[in-house]
XYZ file of N, CA, C and O in Angstrom:
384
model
N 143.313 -30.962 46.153
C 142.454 -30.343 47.131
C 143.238 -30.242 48.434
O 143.821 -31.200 48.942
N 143.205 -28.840 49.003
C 143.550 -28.713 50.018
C 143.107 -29.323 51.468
O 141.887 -29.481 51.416
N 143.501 -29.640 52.462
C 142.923 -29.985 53.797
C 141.757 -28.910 54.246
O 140.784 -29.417 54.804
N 141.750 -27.526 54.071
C 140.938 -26.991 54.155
C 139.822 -27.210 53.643
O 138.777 -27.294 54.288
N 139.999 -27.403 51.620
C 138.908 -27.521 50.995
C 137.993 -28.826 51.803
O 136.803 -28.807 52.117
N 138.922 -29.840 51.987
C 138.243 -31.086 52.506
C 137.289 -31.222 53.643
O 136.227 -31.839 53.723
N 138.053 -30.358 54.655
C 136.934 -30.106 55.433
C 135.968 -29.255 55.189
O 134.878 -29.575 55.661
N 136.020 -28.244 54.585
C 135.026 -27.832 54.040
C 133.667 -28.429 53.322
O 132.479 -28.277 53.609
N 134.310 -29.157 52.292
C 133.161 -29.980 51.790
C 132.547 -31.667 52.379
O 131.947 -32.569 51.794
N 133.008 -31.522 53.673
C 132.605 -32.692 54.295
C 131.931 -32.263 55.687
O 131.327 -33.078 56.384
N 132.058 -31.165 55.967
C 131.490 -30.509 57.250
C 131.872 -30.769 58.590
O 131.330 -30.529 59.669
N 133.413 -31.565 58.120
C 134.086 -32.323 59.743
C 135.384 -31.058 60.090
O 136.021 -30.205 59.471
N 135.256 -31.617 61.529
C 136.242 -30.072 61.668
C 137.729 -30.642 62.303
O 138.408 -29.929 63.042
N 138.085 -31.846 61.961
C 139.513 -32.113 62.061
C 139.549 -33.477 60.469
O 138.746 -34.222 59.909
N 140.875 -33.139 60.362
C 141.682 -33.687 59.008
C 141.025 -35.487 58.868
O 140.444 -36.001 57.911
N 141.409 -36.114 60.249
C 141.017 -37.094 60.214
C 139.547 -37.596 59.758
O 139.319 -38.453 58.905
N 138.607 -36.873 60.513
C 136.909 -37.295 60.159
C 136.898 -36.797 59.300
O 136.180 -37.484 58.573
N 137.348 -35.642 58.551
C 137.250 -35.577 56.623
C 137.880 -36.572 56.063
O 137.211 -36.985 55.116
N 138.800 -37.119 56.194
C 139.379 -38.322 55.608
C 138.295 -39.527 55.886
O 137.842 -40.016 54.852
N 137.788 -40.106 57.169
C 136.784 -40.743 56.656
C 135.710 -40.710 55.916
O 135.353 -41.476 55.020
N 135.042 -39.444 56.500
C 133.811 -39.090 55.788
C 134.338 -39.180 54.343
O 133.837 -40.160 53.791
N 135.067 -38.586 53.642
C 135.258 -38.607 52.181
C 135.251 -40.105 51.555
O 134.567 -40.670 50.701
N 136.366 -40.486 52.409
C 136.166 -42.510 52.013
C 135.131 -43.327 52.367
O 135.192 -44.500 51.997
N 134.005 -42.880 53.134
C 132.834 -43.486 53.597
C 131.780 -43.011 52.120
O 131.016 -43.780 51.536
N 132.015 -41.621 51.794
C 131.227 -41.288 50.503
C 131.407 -41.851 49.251
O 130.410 -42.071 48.564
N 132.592 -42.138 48.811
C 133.276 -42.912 47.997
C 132.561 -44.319 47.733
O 132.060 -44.797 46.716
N 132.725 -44.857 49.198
C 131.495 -46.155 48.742
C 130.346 -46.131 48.830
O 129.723 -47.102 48.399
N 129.587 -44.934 49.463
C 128.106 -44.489 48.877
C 128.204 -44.738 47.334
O 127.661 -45.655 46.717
N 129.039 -43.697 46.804
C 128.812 -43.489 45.628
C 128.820 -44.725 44.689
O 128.083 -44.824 43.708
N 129.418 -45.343 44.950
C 129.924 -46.941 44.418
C 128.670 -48.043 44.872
O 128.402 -48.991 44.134
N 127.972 -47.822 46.103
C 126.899 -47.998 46.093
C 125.201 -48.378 45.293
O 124.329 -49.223 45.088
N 125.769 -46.633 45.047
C 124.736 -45.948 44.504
C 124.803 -46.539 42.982
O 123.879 -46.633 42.175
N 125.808 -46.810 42.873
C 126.003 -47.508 41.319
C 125.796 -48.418 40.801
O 125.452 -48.578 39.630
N 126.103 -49.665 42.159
C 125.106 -51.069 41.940
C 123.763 -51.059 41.855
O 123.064 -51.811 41.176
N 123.226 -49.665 42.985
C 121.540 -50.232 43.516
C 121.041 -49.766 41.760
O 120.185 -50.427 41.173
N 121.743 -48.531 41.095
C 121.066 -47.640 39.962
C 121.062 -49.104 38.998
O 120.031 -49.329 38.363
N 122.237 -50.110 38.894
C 122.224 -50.852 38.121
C 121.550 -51.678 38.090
O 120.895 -51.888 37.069
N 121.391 -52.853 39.720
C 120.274 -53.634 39.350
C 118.505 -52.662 39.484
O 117.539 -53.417 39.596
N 118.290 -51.608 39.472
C 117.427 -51.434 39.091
C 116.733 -51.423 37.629
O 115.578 -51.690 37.298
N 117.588 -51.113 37.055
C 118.172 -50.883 35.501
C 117.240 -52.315 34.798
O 116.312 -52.439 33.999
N 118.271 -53.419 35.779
C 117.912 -55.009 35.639
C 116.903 -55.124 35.508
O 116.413 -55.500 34.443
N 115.938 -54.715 37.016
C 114.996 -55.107 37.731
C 113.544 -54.602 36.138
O 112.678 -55.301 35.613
N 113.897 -53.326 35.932
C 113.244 -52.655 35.065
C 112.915 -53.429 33.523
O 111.858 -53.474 32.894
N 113.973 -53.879 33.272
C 114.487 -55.175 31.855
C 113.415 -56.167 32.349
O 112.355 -56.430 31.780
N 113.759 -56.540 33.212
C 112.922 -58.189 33.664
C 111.234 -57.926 33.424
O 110.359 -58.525 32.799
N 111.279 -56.684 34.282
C 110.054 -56.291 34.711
C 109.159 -56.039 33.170
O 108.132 -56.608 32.800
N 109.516 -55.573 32.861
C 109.456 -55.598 30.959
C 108.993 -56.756 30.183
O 107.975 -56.784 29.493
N 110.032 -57.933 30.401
C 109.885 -59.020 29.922
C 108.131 -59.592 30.339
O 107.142 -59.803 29.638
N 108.453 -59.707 32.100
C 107.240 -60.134 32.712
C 105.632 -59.292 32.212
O 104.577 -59.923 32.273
N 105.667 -58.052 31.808
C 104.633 -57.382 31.186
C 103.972 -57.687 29.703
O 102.783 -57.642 29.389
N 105.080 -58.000 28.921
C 104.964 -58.159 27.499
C 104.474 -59.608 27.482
O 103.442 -59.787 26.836
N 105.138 -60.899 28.195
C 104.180 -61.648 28.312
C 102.862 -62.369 28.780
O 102.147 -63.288 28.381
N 102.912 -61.407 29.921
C 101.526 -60.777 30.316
C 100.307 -60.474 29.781
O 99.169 -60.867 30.038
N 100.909 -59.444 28.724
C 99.607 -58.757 28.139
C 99.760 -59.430 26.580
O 98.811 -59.202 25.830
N 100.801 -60.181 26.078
C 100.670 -60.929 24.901
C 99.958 -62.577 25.130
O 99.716 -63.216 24.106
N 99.697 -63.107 26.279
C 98.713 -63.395 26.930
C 97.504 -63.293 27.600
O 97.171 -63.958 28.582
N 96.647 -62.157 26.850
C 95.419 -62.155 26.969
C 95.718 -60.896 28.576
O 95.143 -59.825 28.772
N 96.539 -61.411 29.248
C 96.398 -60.630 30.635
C 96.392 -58.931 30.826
O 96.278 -58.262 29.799
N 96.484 -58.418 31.797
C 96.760 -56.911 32.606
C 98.273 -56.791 32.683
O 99.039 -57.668 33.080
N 98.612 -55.503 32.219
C 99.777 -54.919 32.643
C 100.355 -55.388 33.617
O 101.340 -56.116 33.491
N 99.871 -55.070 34.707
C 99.547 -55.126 36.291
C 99.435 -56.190 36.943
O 98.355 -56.749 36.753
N 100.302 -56.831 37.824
C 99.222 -57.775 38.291
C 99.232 -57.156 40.073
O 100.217 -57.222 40.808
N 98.491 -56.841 40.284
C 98.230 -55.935 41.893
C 98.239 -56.599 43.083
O 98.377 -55.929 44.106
N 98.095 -58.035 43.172
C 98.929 -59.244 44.126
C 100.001 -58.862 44.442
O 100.569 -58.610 45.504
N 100.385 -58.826 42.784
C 102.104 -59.462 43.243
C 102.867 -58.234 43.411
O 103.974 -58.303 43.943
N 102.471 -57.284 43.076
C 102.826 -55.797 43.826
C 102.574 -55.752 44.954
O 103.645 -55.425 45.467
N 101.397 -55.933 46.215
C 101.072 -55.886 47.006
C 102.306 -56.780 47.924
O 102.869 -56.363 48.936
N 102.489 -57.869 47.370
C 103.607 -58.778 47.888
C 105.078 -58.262 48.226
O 105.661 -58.326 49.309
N 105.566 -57.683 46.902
C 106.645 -56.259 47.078
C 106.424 -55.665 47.751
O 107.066 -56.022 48.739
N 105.602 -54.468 48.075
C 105.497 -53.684 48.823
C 105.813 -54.174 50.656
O 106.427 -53.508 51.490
N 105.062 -55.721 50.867
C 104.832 -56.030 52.023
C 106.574 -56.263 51.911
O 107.135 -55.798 52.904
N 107.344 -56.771 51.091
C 108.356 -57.181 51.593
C 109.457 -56.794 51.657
O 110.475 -57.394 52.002
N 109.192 -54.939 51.061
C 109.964 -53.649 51.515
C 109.915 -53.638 52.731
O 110.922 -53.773 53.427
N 108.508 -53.443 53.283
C 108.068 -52.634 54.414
C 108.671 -53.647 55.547
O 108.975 -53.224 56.662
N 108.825 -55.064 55.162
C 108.989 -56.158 56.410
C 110.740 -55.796 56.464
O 111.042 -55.590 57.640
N 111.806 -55.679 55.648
C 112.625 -55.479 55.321
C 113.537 -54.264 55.894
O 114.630 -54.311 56.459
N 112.816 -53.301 55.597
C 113.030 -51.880 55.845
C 112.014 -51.030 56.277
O 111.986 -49.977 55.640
N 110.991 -51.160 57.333
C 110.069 -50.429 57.517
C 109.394 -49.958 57.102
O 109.207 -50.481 56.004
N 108.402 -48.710 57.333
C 107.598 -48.210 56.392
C 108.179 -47.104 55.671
O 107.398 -46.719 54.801
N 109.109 -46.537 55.699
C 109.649 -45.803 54.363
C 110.294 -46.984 53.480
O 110.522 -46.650 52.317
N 110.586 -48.136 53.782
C 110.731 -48.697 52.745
C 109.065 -49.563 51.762
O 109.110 -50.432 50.892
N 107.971 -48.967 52.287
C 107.189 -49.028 51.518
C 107.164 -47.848 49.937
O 106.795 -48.004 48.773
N 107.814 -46.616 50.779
C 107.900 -45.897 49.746
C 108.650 -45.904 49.021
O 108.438 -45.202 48.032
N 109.926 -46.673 49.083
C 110.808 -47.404 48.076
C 110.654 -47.874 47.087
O 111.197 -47.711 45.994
N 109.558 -48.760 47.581
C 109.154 -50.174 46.718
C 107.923 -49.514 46.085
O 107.265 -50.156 45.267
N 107.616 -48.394 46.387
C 106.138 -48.165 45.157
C 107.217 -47.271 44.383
O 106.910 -47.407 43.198
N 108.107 -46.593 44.447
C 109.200 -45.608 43.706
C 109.504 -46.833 42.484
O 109.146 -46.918 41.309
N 110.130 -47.498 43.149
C 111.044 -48.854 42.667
C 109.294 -49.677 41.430
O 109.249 -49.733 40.201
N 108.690 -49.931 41.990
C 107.634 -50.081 41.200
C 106.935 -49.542 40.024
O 106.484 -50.095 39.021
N 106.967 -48.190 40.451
C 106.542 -47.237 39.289
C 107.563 -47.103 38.198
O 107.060 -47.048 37.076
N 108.520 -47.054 38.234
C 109.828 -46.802 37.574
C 109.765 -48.252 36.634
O 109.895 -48.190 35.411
N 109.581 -49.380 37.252
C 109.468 -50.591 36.113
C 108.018 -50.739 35.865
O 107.971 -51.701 35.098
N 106.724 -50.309 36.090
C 105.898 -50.911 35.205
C 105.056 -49.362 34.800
O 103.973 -49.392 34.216
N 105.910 -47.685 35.313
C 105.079 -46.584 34.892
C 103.672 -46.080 35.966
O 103.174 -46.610 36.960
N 103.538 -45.541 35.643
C 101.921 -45.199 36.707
C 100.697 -45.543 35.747
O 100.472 -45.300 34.561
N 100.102 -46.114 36.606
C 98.970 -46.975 36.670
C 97.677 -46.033 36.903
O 96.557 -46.535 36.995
């Protein structure tokens, strides 16, 4: 890739801030690879915790302890990180 292309696809208009920006994306992406993974986890566990749940007489669901998540997105990361944590929620126990 050319210096041109680079700035091009990074939207910086000298060589240098495309060179960061590109290596700053790099560990997004690498990032993005842990959070996809322990979600992956989170989803497994979350599984486990359901099946013995409901092979115990119980609810899918237990709406406490969701409520508890949610609060401790939002304390964490504000209120878009409430919408995280119901994303992040739905994804391991489905819509309710």
């Amino acid at each position: 890739m050319n210096a041109l292309d680079s700035l091009d696809r990074t939207g910086a208009r000298t060589g240098e801030a495309a060179d960061v920006i590109a290596g700053a994306r790099e560990r997004i992406d690498a990032l993005d690879d842990r959070i996809i993974g322990l979600i992956q986890e989170r989803m497994a566990v979350s599984a486990v915790i359901q099946e013995a749940r409901i092979s115990s007489g119980g609810r899918r669901v237990n709406l406490a302890r969701e409520m508890e998540v949610l609060a401790h997105y939002r304390d964490a990361l504000g209120k878009p990180g409430t919408s995280l944590a119901m994303t992040m929620l739905e994804l391991c126990r489905g819509r309710i």
